[in-house]
Short mmCIF file of C-alpha atoms in Angstrom, two decimals:
data_model
loop_
_atom_site.label_atom_id
_atom_site.label_comp_id
_atom_site.label_asym_id
_atom_site.label_seq_id
_atom_site.Cartn_x
_atom_site.Cartn_y
_atom_site.Cartn_z
CA MET C 1 -49.92 -134.84 11.10
CA GLU C 2 -48.69 -134.41 14.89
CA LYS C 3 -50.67 -133.67 17.42
CA PRO C 4 -50.86 -129.92 18.16
CA SER C 5 -47.76 -129.28 20.65
CA PRO C 6 -49.06 -129.03 24.41
CA GLN C 7 -46.44 -126.21 25.67
CA LEU C 8 -46.85 -122.96 26.52
CA THR C 9 -47.64 -120.55 23.78
CA ALA C 10 -49.48 -117.85 24.76
CA PRO C 11 -48.12 -114.58 26.45
CA PRO C 12 -50.33 -113.52 29.66
CA ALA C 13 -53.43 -111.70 29.25
CA THR C 14 -52.76 -108.16 30.52
CA GLY C 15 -54.01 -104.99 30.17
CA VAL C 16 -52.70 -101.95 31.33
CA ARG C 17 -53.70 -101.76 35.05
CA LEU C 18 -54.89 -98.99 37.38
CA GLU C 19 -54.72 -98.51 40.82
CA TRP C 20 -58.03 -97.85 42.55
CA ASP C 21 -56.90 -94.64 44.07
CA ALA C 22 -55.94 -93.50 40.30
CA LEU C 23 -59.46 -93.24 39.68
CA PRO C 24 -61.30 -89.79 39.69
CA PRO C 25 -62.41 -88.56 43.50
CA HIS C 26 -65.73 -88.17 41.89
CA VAL C 27 -65.95 -91.73 40.59
CA ARG C 28 -64.68 -93.47 43.51
CA THR C 29 -66.81 -90.97 46.11
CA ALA C 30 -69.78 -91.88 44.09
CA VAL C 31 -69.39 -95.34 43.95
CA GLU C 32 -68.57 -95.82 48.11
CA ARG C 33 -71.66 -93.40 48.66
CA ASP C 34 -74.28 -95.06 46.21
CA ILE C 35 -72.62 -98.36 46.09
CA LEU C 36 -70.39 -100.09 48.55
CA GLY C 37 -72.34 -97.62 51.12
CA ALA C 38 -68.61 -97.37 53.04
CA PRO C 39 -65.33 -95.66 51.98
CA VAL C 40 -62.48 -98.25 50.69
CA VAL C 41 -60.13 -98.67 53.05
CA GLU C 42 -57.61 -101.23 51.16
CA ALA C 43 -57.69 -102.40 47.41
CA ARG C 44 -55.30 -104.88 46.01
CA THR C 45 -55.01 -104.54 41.74
CA GLN C 46 -55.69 -108.13 40.75
CA GLN C 47 -53.50 -109.11 37.54
CA GLY C 48 -54.48 -111.14 34.51
CA GLY C 49 -57.31 -110.06 31.89
CA PHE C 50 -57.46 -108.25 29.22
CA SER C 51 -59.54 -105.10 30.59
CA PRO C 52 -57.50 -101.72 30.60
CA GLY C 53 -58.23 -100.01 33.89
CA VAL C 54 -59.22 -101.01 37.37
CA ALA C 55 -59.59 -104.22 38.42
CA ALA C 56 -59.20 -104.89 41.90
CA ARG C 57 -60.65 -106.06 45.28
CA LEU C 58 -62.05 -103.62 47.47
CA THR C 59 -62.15 -103.85 51.11
CA CYS C 60 -64.72 -101.16 52.97
CA SER C 61 -64.33 -99.62 56.09
CA ASP C 62 -67.42 -101.83 57.98
CA GLY C 63 -65.76 -104.89 56.49
CA SER C 64 -67.33 -105.65 53.52
CA ARG C 65 -65.46 -107.00 50.16
CA ALA C 66 -66.57 -106.09 46.62
CA PHE C 67 -64.73 -106.67 43.01
CA VAL C 68 -64.34 -103.55 41.28
CA LYS C 69 -63.76 -103.05 37.06
CA ALA C 70 -63.70 -99.38 35.89
CA VAL C 71 -62.64 -98.28 32.54
CA SER C 72 -62.35 -95.37 30.17
CA SER C 73 -62.93 -94.61 27.13
CA GLU C 74 -60.45 -92.01 27.00
CA THR C 75 -57.75 -95.13 28.04
CA ASN C 76 -59.32 -97.83 25.16
CA PRO C 77 -62.93 -96.25 23.61
CA HIS C 78 -64.24 -99.68 23.21
CA SER C 79 -63.82 -100.89 26.58
CA PRO C 80 -66.67 -99.03 28.22
CA LYS C 81 -69.10 -100.70 26.26
CA LEU C 82 -68.12 -103.96 26.94
CA HIS C 83 -68.42 -102.95 30.52
CA ARG C 84 -71.89 -101.88 29.99
CA ARG C 85 -72.57 -104.66 28.37
CA GLU C 86 -71.16 -107.15 30.71
CA ALA C 87 -73.52 -105.23 33.69
CA ARG C 88 -76.78 -106.17 31.82
CA ASN C 89 -75.45 -110.04 31.18
CA THR C 90 -74.36 -110.26 34.59
CA ALA C 91 -77.48 -108.91 36.12
CA ALA C 92 -79.60 -111.41 33.80
CA LEU C 93 -77.70 -114.44 34.96
CA PRO C 94 -80.27 -116.73 36.63
CA PRO C 95 -79.58 -117.45 40.90
CA GLY C 96 -77.17 -120.59 40.73
CA VAL C 97 -75.29 -119.75 37.91
CA PRO C 98 -71.81 -119.85 39.02
CA ALA C 99 -70.86 -115.83 38.14
CA PRO C 100 -69.86 -113.41 40.61
CA ARG C 101 -73.44 -111.11 41.26
CA LEU C 102 -73.37 -107.54 40.38
CA LEU C 103 -74.05 -104.92 43.33
CA GLY C 104 -74.14 -102.34 41.24
CA SER C 105 -72.87 -99.71 38.38
CA TYR C 106 -71.69 -96.22 37.83
CA ASP C 107 -71.60 -94.84 34.34
CA ASP C 108 -71.02 -91.33 33.38
CA GLY C 109 -70.40 -91.54 29.96
CA THR C 110 -66.66 -91.35 30.43
CA TRP C 111 -66.07 -93.47 32.98
CA VAL C 112 -67.69 -97.20 33.51
CA VAL C 113 -67.39 -98.65 36.74
CA LEU C 114 -68.84 -102.69 38.06
CA VAL C 115 -69.01 -103.58 41.27
CA LEU C 116 -69.19 -107.12 41.16
CA GLU C 117 -69.60 -109.91 44.22
CA ASP C 118 -65.77 -110.39 45.50
CA VAL C 119 -65.50 -114.38 44.95
CA GLU C 120 -63.09 -116.19 46.92
CA GLY C 121 -60.94 -117.69 44.78
CA VAL C 122 -57.98 -117.88 42.37
CA GLN C 123 -57.32 -118.49 38.79
CA PRO C 124 -56.03 -121.70 37.44
CA ARG C 125 -52.03 -121.86 37.04
CA ILE C 126 -50.25 -121.54 34.08
CA PRO C 127 -49.12 -123.89 32.57
CA TRP C 128 -52.49 -125.74 32.93
CA ARG C 129 -52.60 -128.18 35.53
CA ARG C 130 -54.41 -131.27 34.54
CA ASP C 131 -56.56 -131.83 37.92
CA GLU C 132 -57.36 -128.40 37.49
CA LEU C 133 -58.55 -128.56 33.72
CA ASP C 134 -61.00 -131.29 35.01
CA ARG C 135 -62.28 -129.49 37.10
CA VAL C 136 -63.17 -126.38 35.12
CA LEU C 137 -64.26 -129.02 31.87
CA ALA C 138 -66.73 -130.76 34.92
CA ALA C 139 -68.12 -126.76 35.92
CA LEU C 140 -68.51 -125.97 31.96
CA ALA C 141 -70.44 -129.00 31.66
CA ASP C 142 -72.64 -128.14 34.54
CA LEU C 143 -72.86 -124.29 33.26
CA SER C 144 -73.90 -125.37 29.45
CA ALA C 145 -76.62 -127.72 30.91
CA GLY C 146 -78.12 -125.24 33.85
CA LEU C 147 -78.08 -122.91 30.48
CA THR C 148 -80.35 -125.07 28.14
CA PRO C 149 -82.51 -123.02 27.26
CA ALA C 150 -81.06 -119.90 27.37
CA PRO C 151 -82.20 -118.16 30.48
CA TYR C 152 -82.73 -114.78 28.35
CA GLU C 153 -82.76 -113.37 25.27
CA ALA C 154 -79.02 -113.06 24.53
CA PRO C 155 -77.94 -112.42 20.76
CA ARG C 156 -77.67 -115.42 18.72
CA THR C 157 -73.79 -115.99 17.71
CA GLU C 158 -74.98 -115.91 14.05
CA GLU C 159 -76.03 -112.40 14.50
CA ALA C 160 -73.60 -111.64 17.09
CA ASP C 161 -70.40 -112.95 15.17
CA ALA C 162 -71.44 -112.16 11.62
CA HIS C 163 -68.41 -109.79 10.90
CA THR C 164 -66.04 -111.30 13.72
CA PHE C 165 -66.16 -114.48 11.84
CA ARG C 166 -65.34 -113.01 8.32
CA GLY C 167 -61.28 -113.35 9.48
CA TRP C 168 -60.54 -115.68 6.16
CA GLN C 169 -62.56 -113.77 3.55
CA GLN C 170 -61.43 -110.44 4.79
CA ARG C 171 -57.65 -111.71 4.52
CA LEU C 172 -59.00 -112.93 1.01
CA GLU C 173 -60.37 -110.26 -0.31
CA SER C 174 -57.55 -107.45 1.15
CA GLY C 175 -55.20 -109.87 -0.86
CA GLU C 176 -52.84 -109.45 2.00
CA ARG C 177 -51.25 -112.34 2.87
CA ASP C 178 -48.56 -111.17 5.15
CA GLY C 179 -48.11 -113.06 8.11
CA LEU C 180 -49.84 -116.04 6.94
CA ASP C 181 -48.82 -119.44 7.92
CA PRO C 182 -47.90 -120.87 4.71
CA TRP C 183 -50.52 -123.53 4.13
CA VAL C 184 -52.91 -121.51 5.04
CA SER C 185 -51.71 -118.61 2.68
CA ALA C 186 -52.00 -121.86 -0.29
CA ASN C 187 -55.29 -122.84 0.82
CA LEU C 188 -56.91 -119.69 1.61
CA PRO C 189 -59.90 -119.74 -1.13
CA HIS C 190 -60.77 -123.12 0.70
CA LEU C 191 -60.48 -121.96 4.07
CA VAL C 192 -63.29 -119.51 3.11
CA GLU C 193 -65.48 -121.62 1.34
CA LEU C 194 -65.19 -123.80 4.16
CA SER C 195 -65.70 -121.56 6.81
CA ALA C 196 -68.88 -120.38 4.73
CA ARG C 197 -71.58 -122.23 6.83
CA TRP C 198 -70.40 -122.01 9.98
CA ALA C 199 -73.76 -120.28 11.12
CA GLU C 200 -76.02 -122.71 10.55
CA PHE C 201 -73.88 -125.42 12.75
CA ALA C 202 -73.05 -122.72 15.58
CA HIS C 203 -77.02 -122.10 16.50
CA GLY C 204 -78.66 -123.42 19.14
CA ASP C 205 -80.23 -122.26 22.50
CA THR C 206 -77.19 -122.99 25.05
CA LEU C 207 -75.79 -119.20 26.84
CA CYS C 208 -72.65 -119.32 26.27
CA HIS C 209 -69.66 -117.47 27.84
CA ALA C 210 -67.86 -117.39 24.50
CA ASP C 211 -64.83 -115.50 25.99
CA LEU C 212 -63.52 -118.52 28.40
CA ARG C 213 -59.93 -119.16 29.53
CA ALA C 214 -57.72 -119.52 32.43
CA ASP C 215 -58.10 -115.43 33.16
CA ASN C 216 -61.77 -115.61 33.21
CA ILE C 217 -62.24 -118.53 35.61
CA LEU C 218 -61.83 -118.87 39.41
CA LEU C 219 -61.51 -121.83 41.65
CA THR C 220 -62.70 -121.78 44.56
CA PRO C 221 -61.86 -123.31 48.07
CA ASP C 222 -65.33 -125.59 48.07
CA GLY C 223 -63.64 -127.60 44.87
CA GLY C 224 -66.16 -125.81 42.21
CA ALA C 225 -65.41 -122.77 39.67
CA VAL C 226 -66.60 -119.78 39.23
CA PHE C 227 -66.95 -118.05 35.52
CA VAL C 228 -66.11 -114.53 35.12
CA ASP C 229 -66.82 -111.49 33.11
CA TRP C 230 -69.64 -111.66 30.74
CA PRO C 231 -69.82 -108.78 28.36
CA HIS C 232 -69.59 -111.66 24.84
CA THR C 233 -72.63 -114.20 26.07
CA VAL C 234 -74.61 -114.98 22.65
CA ARG C 235 -76.77 -118.13 22.16
CA ALA C 236 -75.62 -121.00 20.35
CA VAL C 237 -75.32 -124.89 20.36
CA ALA C 238 -74.26 -126.32 23.42
CA TRP C 239 -70.48 -127.45 22.30
CA PHE C 240 -69.82 -123.88 20.93
CA GLU C 241 -68.65 -122.61 24.32
CA LEU C 242 -66.14 -125.73 24.57
CA LEU C 243 -64.94 -124.97 21.06
CA VAL C 244 -63.86 -121.28 21.79
CA MET C 245 -62.05 -122.14 24.71
CA LEU C 246 -59.62 -124.88 23.58
CA PRO C 247 -57.22 -123.14 21.67
CA SER C 248 -56.58 -120.78 24.61
CA VAL C 249 -56.23 -123.74 26.86
CA ALA C 250 -54.13 -125.80 24.05
CA SER C 251 -52.24 -122.54 23.71
CA GLN C 252 -51.38 -122.33 27.46
CA GLY C 253 -50.01 -125.98 28.11
CA GLY C 254 -53.33 -127.56 28.95
CA GLY C 255 -52.96 -130.60 26.11
CA ASP C 256 -54.35 -131.76 23.20
CA PRO C 257 -57.86 -130.33 22.18
CA GLU C 258 -58.96 -132.64 20.14
CA GLU C 259 -59.11 -135.20 22.78
CA LEU C 260 -60.38 -132.81 24.99
CA PHE C 261 -62.95 -131.73 22.99
CA ALA C 262 -63.90 -135.48 21.98
CA ALA C 263 -64.20 -136.18 25.72
CA HIS C 264 -65.98 -133.56 26.91
CA PRO C 265 -70.34 -134.08 27.85
CA SER C 266 -70.62 -131.05 25.72
CA ALA C 267 -69.49 -132.51 22.77
CA VAL C 268 -71.67 -135.50 22.56
CA GLY C 269 -73.63 -135.98 19.25
CA ALA C 270 -71.58 -132.98 17.65
CA ASP C 271 -72.13 -133.19 13.87
CA PRO C 272 -68.05 -133.83 12.93
CA ASP C 273 -68.77 -131.20 10.02
CA GLY C 274 -70.59 -128.43 11.48
CA VAL C 275 -67.67 -128.76 14.17
CA THR C 276 -64.86 -128.41 11.37
CA CYS C 277 -66.70 -125.40 9.80
CA VAL C 278 -67.03 -123.66 13.04
CA LEU C 279 -63.70 -124.20 14.25
CA ALA C 280 -62.31 -123.22 10.37
CA ALA C 281 -64.28 -119.86 11.14
CA LEU C 282 -63.22 -119.66 14.72
CA ALA C 283 -59.29 -119.75 12.98
CA GLY C 284 -59.46 -117.67 10.56
CA TYR C 285 -61.02 -114.99 13.76
CA PHE C 286 -57.91 -115.30 15.41
CA VAL C 287 -55.63 -115.24 12.81
CA HIS C 288 -56.94 -112.36 10.81
CA HIS C 289 -57.10 -110.67 14.33
CA SER C 290 -54.02 -111.34 15.29
CA LEU C 291 -51.90 -109.35 12.57
CA LEU C 292 -54.06 -106.35 13.62
CA PRO C 293 -52.57 -103.35 15.07
CA ALA C 294 -53.05 -103.42 18.94
CA PRO C 295 -55.47 -101.85 20.30
CA PRO C 296 -54.62 -98.96 23.14
CA GLY C 297 -54.06 -100.47 26.60
CA LEU C 298 -54.07 -104.26 25.67
CA PRO C 299 -50.18 -104.88 24.51
CA THR C 300 -50.60 -108.89 24.79
CA LEU C 301 -53.81 -109.33 22.96
CA ARG C 302 -52.56 -109.35 19.67
CA PRO C 303 -49.72 -112.20 20.76
CA PHE C 304 -52.64 -113.94 22.67
CA GLN C 305 -55.08 -114.33 19.63
CA ALA C 306 -51.69 -115.57 17.19
CA ALA C 307 -50.87 -118.18 19.98
CA GLN C 308 -54.74 -119.08 19.87
CA GLY C 309 -54.78 -118.64 16.15
CA ALA C 310 -52.16 -121.30 15.73
CA VAL C 311 -53.35 -124.17 18.20
CA ALA C 312 -56.57 -123.59 16.26
CA VAL C 313 -55.08 -123.55 12.87
CA ALA C 314 -52.83 -127.24 13.52
CA TRP C 315 -56.24 -128.69 15.23
CA LEU C 316 -57.94 -127.73 11.80
CA ARG C 317 -55.78 -129.50 9.83
CA ARG C 318 -55.68 -132.85 11.92
CA ARG C 319 -59.74 -132.84 11.69
CA LEU C 320 -59.43 -131.98 8.10
CA GLY C 321 -56.82 -135.15 7.64
CA GLU C 322 -53.60 -132.97 6.72
#
């Protein structure tokens, strides 16, 4: 089988953005008074990422800066829960981790606002440039090494993702084959069996971001990289982080995931059969979820998952010798 194509296949990661000024006045007032300590005089909305709400770089009257994220349960009922989780996870990261510091949060039950350190940096260019990808992969190796053992009791992936990684099983149990790749449809029982043992191979004690994509990374002027948006952290084997990231890299023009995985320090000593099992489960997650209805405020999420699913299936077929 041919190597997966390096072409750009994923759409931009976009959520429906709100301007800072569109926040209810009582929310803005509380954030300025209790967290920022000064009125906002400039707000620049940032594009990229799946959060359906405010994502803006703020400048205050005293010259201070911050990055603000805000979502409402009325826009998307699941997003506030993710923001609350991100606040807890970010606050628990130890000093020295390349992630923005949490400056404060606001939660009135409907609106959840995170105020974070405004990191000077830009997202990697898409399609990926090899020099920027190498820089991110090197930073990822340092991140995984620095977060082993995990610095706090994040959920283990085998518990947090027990339902998430049942995509093939859910397709088989439902009998629904519409939209499936012909090879997937023909091999669905085998994919269920292959992915069944993913949890025992993914088990580990590295703290993983578990949702790294180009829109969750900032390249900094000092030549480093900062990893943002931490609601999905889990404890897992060190190579889990890399495996989960690479389908997005390949679908955004970053090259062959098998070669990138094999060359990375995190993958040294990885059990080949274990990697294949976890990859099978990951592919099932992407494919199954890509065929579900689009969640409110996230117009490109399902196509983005479909692109990652296609890469993961092609990568899996290659590892199986198809």
